[in-house]
Coordinates of C-alpha atoms in Angstrom, one line a residue:
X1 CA 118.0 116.8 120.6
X2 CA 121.1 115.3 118.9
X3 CA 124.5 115.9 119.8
X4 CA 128.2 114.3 120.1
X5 CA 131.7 115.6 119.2
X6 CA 130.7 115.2 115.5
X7 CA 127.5 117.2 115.1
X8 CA 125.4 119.5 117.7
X9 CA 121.7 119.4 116.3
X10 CA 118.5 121.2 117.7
X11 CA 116.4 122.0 114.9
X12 CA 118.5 121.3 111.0
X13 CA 116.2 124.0 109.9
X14 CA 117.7 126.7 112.6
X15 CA 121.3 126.2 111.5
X16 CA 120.6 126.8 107.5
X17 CA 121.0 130.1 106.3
X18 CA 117.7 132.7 107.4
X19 CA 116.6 132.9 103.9
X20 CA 116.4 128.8 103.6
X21 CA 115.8 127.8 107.1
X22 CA 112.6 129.8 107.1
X23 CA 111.4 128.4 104.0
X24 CA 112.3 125.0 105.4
X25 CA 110.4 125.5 108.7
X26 CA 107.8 126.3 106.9
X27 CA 107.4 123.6 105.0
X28 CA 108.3 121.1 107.7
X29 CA 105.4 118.7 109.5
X30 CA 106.0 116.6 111.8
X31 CA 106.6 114.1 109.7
X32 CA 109.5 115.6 107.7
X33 CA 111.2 117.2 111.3
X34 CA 111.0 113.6 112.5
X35 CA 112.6 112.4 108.8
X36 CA 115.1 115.3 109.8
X37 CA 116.1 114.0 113.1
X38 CA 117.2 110.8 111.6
X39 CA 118.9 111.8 109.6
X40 CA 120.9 113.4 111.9
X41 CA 121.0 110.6 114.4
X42 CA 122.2 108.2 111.3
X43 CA 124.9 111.1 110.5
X44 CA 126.7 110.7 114.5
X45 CA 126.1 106.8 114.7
X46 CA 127.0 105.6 110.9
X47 CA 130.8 106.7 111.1
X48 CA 132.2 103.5 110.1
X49 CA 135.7 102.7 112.3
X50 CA 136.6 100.2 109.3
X51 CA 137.4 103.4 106.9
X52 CA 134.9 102.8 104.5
X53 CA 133.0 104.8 102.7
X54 CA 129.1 105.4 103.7
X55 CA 125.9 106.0 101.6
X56 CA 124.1 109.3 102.3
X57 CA 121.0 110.5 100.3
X58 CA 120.1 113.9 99.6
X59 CA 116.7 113.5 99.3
X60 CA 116.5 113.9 103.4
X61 CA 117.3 117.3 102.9
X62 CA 116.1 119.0 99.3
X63 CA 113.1 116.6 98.2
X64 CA 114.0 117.4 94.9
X65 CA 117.7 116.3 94.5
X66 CA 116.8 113.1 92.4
X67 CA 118.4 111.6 89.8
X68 CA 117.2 111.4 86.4
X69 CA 114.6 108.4 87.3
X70 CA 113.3 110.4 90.5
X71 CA 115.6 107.5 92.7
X72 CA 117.6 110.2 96.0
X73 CA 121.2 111.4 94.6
X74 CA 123.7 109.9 96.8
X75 CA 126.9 110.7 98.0
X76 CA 129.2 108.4 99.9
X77 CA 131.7 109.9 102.9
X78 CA 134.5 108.7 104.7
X79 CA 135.4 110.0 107.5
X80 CA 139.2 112.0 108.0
X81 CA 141.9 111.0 110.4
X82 CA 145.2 112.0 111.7
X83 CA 147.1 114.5 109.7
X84 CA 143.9 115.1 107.5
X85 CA 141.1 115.6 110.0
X86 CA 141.1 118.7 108.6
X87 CA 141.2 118.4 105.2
X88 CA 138.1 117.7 103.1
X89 CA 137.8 116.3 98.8
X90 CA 134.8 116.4 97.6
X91 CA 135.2 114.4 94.1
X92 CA 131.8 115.0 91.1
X93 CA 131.8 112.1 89.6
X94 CA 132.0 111.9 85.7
X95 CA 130.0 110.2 82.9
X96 CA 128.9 112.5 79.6
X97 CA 125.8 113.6 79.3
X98 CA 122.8 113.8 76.9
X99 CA 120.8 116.8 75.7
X100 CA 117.2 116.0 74.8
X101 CA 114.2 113.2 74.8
X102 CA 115.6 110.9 72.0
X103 CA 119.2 111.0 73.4
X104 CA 118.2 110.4 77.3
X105 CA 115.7 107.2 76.1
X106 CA 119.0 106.1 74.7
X107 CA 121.3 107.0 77.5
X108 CA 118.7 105.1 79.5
X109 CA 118.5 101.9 77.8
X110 CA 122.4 102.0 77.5
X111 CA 124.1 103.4 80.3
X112 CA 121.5 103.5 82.8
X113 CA 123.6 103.7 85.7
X114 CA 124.1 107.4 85.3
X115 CA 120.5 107.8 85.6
X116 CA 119.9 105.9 89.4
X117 CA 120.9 105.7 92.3
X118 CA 119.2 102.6 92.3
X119 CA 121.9 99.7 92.7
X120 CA 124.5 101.7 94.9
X121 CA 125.3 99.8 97.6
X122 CA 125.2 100.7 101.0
X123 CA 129.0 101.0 101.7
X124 CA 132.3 101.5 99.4
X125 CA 135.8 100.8 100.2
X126 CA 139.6 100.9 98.1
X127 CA 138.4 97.1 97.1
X128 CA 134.7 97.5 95.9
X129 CA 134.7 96.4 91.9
X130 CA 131.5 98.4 90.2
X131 CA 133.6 99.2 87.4
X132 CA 131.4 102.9 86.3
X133 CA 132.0 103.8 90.5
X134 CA 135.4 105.9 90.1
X135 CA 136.9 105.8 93.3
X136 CA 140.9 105.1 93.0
X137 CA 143.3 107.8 93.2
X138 CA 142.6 110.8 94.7
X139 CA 139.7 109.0 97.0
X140 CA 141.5 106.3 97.7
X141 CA 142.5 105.5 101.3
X142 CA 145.8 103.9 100.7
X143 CA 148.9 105.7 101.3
X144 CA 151.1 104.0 98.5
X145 CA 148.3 104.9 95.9
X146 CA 147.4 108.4 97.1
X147 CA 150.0 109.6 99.8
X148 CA 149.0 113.1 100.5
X149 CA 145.6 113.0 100.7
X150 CA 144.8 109.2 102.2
X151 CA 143.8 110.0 105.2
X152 CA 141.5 113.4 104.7
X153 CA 137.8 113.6 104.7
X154 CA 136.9 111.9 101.5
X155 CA 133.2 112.4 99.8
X156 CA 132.4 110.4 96.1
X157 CA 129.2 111.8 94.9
X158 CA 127.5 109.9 92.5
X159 CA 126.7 111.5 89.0
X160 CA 123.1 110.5 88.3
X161 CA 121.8 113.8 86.5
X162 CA 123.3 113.4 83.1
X163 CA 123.6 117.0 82.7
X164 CA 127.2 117.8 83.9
X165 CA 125.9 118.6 87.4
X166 CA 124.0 122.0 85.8
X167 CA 120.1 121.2 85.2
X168 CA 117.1 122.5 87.5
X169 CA 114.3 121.2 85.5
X170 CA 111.4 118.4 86.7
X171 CA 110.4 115.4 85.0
X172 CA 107.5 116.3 82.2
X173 CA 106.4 115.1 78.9
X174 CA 108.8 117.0 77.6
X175 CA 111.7 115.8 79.1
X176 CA 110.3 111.9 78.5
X177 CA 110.3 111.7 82.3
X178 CA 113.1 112.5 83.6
X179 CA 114.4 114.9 86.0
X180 CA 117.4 117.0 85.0
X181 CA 118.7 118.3 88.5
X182 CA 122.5 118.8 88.7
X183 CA 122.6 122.2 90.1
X184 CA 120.1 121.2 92.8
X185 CA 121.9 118.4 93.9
X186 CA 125.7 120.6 94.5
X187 CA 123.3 123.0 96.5
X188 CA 121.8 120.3 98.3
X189 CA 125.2 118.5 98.7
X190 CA 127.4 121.2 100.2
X191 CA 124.5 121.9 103.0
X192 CA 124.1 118.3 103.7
X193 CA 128.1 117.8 104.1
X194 CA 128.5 121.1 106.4
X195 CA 125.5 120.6 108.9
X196 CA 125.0 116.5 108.5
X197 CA 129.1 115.7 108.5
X198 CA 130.2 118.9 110.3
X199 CA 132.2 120.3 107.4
X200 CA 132.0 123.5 109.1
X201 CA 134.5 122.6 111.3
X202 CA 137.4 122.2 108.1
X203 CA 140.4 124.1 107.7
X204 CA 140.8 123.1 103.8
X205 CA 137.9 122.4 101.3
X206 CA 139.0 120.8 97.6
X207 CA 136.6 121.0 95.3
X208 CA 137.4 117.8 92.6
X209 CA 135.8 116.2 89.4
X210 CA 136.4 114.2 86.6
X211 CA 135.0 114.5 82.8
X212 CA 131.7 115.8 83.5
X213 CA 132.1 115.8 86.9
X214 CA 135.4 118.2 85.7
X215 CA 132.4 120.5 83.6
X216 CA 130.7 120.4 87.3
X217 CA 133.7 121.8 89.1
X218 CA 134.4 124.5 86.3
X219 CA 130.0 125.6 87.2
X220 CA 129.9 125.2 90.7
X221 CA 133.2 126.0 91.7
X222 CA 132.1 129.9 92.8
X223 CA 128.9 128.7 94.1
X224 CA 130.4 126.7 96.4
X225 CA 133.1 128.8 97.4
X226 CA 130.5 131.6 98.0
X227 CA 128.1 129.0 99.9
X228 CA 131.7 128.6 102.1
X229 CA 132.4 132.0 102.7
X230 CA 128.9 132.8 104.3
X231 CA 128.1 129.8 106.5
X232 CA 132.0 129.1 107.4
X233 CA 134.5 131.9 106.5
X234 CA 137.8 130.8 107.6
X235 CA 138.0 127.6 105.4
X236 CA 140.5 127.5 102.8
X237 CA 138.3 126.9 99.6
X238 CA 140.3 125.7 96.2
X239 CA 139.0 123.4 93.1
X240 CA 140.9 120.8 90.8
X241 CA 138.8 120.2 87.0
X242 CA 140.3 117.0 85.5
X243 CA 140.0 116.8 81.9
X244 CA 136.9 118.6 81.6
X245 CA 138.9 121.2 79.1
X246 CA 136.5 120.7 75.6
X247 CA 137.4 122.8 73.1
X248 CA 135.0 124.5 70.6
X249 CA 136.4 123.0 67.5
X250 CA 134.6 120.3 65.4
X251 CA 135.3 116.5 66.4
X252 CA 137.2 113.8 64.1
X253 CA 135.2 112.4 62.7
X254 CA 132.4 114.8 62.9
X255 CA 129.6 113.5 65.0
X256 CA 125.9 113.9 64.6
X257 CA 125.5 116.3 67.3
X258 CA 129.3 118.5 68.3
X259 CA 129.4 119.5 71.3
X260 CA 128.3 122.5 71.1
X261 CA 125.4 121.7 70.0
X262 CA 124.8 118.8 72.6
X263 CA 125.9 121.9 75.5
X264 CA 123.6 124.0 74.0
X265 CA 120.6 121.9 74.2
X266 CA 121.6 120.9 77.8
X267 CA 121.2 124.7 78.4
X268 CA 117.9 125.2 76.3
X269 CA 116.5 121.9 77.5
X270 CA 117.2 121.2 81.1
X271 CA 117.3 125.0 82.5
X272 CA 121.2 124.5 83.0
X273 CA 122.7 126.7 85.4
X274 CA 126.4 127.2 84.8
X275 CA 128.8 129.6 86.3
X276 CA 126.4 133.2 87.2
X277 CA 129.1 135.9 86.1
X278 CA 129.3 134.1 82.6
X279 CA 125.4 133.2 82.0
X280 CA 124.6 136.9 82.4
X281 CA 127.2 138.2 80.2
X282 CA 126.1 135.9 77.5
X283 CA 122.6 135.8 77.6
X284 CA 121.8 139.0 75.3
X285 CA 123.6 137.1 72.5
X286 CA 121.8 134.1 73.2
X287 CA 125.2 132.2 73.8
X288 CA 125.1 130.8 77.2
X289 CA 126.3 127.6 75.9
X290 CA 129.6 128.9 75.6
X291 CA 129.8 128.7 79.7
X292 CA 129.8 125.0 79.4
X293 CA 133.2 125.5 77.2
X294 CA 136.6 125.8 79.9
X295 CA 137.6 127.9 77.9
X296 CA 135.4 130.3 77.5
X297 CA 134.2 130.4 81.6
X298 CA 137.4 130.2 83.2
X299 CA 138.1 134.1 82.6
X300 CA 135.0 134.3 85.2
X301 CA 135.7 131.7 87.6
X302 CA 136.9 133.3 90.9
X303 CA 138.0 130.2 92.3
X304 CA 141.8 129.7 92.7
X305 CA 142.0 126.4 90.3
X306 CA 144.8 123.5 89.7
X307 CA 143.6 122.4 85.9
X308 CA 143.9 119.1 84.9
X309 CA 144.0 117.8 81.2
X310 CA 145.5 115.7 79.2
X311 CA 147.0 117.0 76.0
X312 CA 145.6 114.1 74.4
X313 CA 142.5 113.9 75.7
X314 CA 140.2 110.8 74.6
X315 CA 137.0 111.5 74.3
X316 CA 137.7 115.1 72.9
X317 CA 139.3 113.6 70.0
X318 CA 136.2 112.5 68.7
X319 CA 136.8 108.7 66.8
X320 CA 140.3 108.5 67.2
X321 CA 140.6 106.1 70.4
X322 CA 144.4 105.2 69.9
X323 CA 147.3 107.7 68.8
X324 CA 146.9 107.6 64.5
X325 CA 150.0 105.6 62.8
X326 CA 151.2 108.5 60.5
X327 CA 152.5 106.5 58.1
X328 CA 148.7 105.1 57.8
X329 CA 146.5 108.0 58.5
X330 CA 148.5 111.0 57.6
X331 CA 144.8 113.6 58.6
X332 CA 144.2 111.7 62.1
X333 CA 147.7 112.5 63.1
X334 CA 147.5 115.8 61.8
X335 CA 144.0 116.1 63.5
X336 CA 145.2 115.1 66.5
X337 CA 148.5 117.1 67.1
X338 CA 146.4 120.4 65.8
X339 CA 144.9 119.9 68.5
X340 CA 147.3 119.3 70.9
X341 CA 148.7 122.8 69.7
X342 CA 145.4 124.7 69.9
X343 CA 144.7 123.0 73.2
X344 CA 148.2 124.3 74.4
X345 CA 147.3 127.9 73.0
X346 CA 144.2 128.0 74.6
X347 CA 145.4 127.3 78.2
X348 CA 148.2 129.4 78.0
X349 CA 146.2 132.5 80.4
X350 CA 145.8 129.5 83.4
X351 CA 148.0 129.8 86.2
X352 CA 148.3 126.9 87.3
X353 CA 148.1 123.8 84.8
X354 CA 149.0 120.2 85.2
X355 CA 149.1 118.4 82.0
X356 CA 150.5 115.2 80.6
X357 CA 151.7 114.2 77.2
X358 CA 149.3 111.3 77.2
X359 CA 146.4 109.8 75.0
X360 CA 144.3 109.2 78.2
X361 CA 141.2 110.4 79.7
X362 CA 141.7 111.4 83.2
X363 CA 144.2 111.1 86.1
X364 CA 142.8 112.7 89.3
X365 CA 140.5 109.4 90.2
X366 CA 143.1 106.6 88.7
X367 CA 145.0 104.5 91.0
X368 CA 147.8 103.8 88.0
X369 CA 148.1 107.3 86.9
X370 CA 147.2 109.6 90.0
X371 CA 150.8 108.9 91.6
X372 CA 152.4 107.7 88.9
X373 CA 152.1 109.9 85.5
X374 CA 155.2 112.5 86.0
X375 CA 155.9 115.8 84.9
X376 CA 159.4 117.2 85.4
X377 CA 159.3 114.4 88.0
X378 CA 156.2 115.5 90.0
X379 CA 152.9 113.3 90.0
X380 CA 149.9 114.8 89.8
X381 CA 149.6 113.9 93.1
X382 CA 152.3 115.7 94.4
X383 CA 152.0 118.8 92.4
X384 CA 147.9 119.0 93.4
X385 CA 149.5 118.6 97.3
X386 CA 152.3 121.5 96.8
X387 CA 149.6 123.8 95.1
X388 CA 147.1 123.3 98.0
X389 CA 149.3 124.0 100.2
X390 CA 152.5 125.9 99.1
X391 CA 150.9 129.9 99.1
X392 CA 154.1 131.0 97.7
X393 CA 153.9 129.0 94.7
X394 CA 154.1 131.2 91.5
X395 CA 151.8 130.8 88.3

């Protein structure tokens, strides 16, 4: 019915995997097949020659990949060119979380923008100013701003789910309403990007994310690479966490809820599913929480993985938001370079580790520090390019 160089479509439903297609076909009346073939005819025609970035909903393909207000989870692609017609980012957009009723009413009434798709607009480029819409560095289409991967096939997915991209529960009473489906939405993502944009036909696949999106990367990353290796083998599959590496020490000061408890009510509460290998060997002890913890899954991940994070990471330093004055606050500074030094410890066993000296939070999705933060004269730019790329380099 629909074909051109980007896409050949007969039936969507034929081309998923057996075990999915036939549910889908199932399910399908005529309806939803004519919803389908829309889809598919807005997927050829809505390649946009300016370079900007288009809206695509997920909702067209898994009904149930909402945000947390029911509104479709969105993505946004631009298309690759040149040199990088090839190459594919996808980027999980960041944003904390909450963990239960009480917190997601107030998550709602204060940062409601990570709970909708709602006010996206219908196209993004390197000059749209919607300050919470990350799309600098890395996803940026300018050459002097991001000069290895500028021209690839760029996808910004929008993080709506408030659950670090892991839940799979509905909207009930007991979740005040709202839908907690992360993990649905990466499943429903990666199928929509290889059969709707033709990422079957990549050579390289980069897996990104930022903060919570980074939490995203360290869950998903096998699923996706698995999803990859079945449906379209001979891609290159590799992921990049930035500063998603919490630590399971007690913030300064200590907050209401840590962290681990807030991770652990995410699993209890919204049916989170993290990284497989690590659920099942901690679910006798009743500790799957600790898969939401870097460093506690990345033994498990299978993923080849550049981590990003800053030694000095913001937001995991609790209430300190500027580097303590020693001479003023002799604990904070003591607080904070503990740890710096646990931190350092910790990610010792990760091969390959890009980490700044700064008192930041994130670098991947930041025009001013994506190409311009150095270590040992590299950018995080150019070391994320060499490690993609370089098969010789050494841990």
């Amino acid at each position: 019915l629909c074909n051109n160089s980007q896409i050949h479509y007969k039936c969507f439903a034929k081309r998923l995997p057996p075990e999915i297609g036939a549910r889908k076909r199932a399910n399908m009346n005529i309806r939803e097949q004519a919803v389908l073939l829309l889809v598919c005819l807005i997927s050829v025609f809505a390649q946009d020659p300016a370079g900007n970035f288009q809206k695509f909903q997920l909702t067209e393909l898994m009904p149930d990949a909402v945000c947390n207000d029911g509104s479709p989870a969105t993505y946004y692609y631009r298309q690759g060119y040149g040199s990088g017609k090839g190459l594919w980012t996808i980027y999980l957009e960041g944003g904390a979380y909450c963990y239960d009723g009480p917190s997601c009413m107030q998550r709602n009434q204060t940062e409601n923008y990570y709970m909708t798709s709602t006010f996206l607009p219908a196209v993004l480029n390197d000059d749209t100013n919607i300050p919470v819409i990350v799309h600098g560095g890395l996803n940026s289409g300018d050459p002097t701003v991001n000069p290895h991967f500028y021209n690839a096939n760029q996808v910004y997915v929008w993080y709506c789910s408030s659950d670090c991209w892991a839940g799979n529960r509905s909207a009930s009473s007991e979740t005040s309403g709202f839908h907690f489906k992360g993990k649905v939405i990466v499943e429903a993502l990666i199928l929509h990007l290889l059969y709707f944009q033709n990422m079957k036909a990549a050579d390289t696949v980069l897996l990104t994310g930022f903060s919570a999106g980074a939490l995203g990367v360290w869950g998903n990353a096998d699923f996706v690479g698995e999803t990859l290796q079945y449906l379209a083998p001979h891609i290159k599959y590799q992921a990049y966490p930035d500063s998603g590496w919490e630590m399971d020490i007690p913030s300064y000061p200590l907050p209401e809820v840590t962290y681990r408890q807030g991770v652990a009510l995410i699993v209890e509460n919204f049916y989170a599913r993290f990284n497989d290998e690590c659920m099942a060997i901690y679910k006798s002890s009743g500790e799957q929480w600790r898969c939401m913890f870097a460093q506690y899954v990345h033994p498990f991940v299978k993923t080849k993985m550049l981590v990003g994070a800053l030694q000095f990471d913001v937001p995991f330093l609790g209430g300190l938001t500027t580097p303590p004055n020693v001479a003023q606050n002799v604990s904070e500074y003591e607080y904070a370079n503990n740890l710096r030094y646990r931190f350092l410890m910790e990610t010792t066993p990760v091969p390959f580790f890009y980490s700044p000296n700064c008192w930041t939070h994130g670098v991947l999705a930041f025009d001013d520090r994506w190409n311009v933060i150095q270590i040992q004269g590299k950018t995080a730019s150019d070391f994320a390019w060499e490690w993609l790329n370089d098969e010789t380099m050494q841990p």
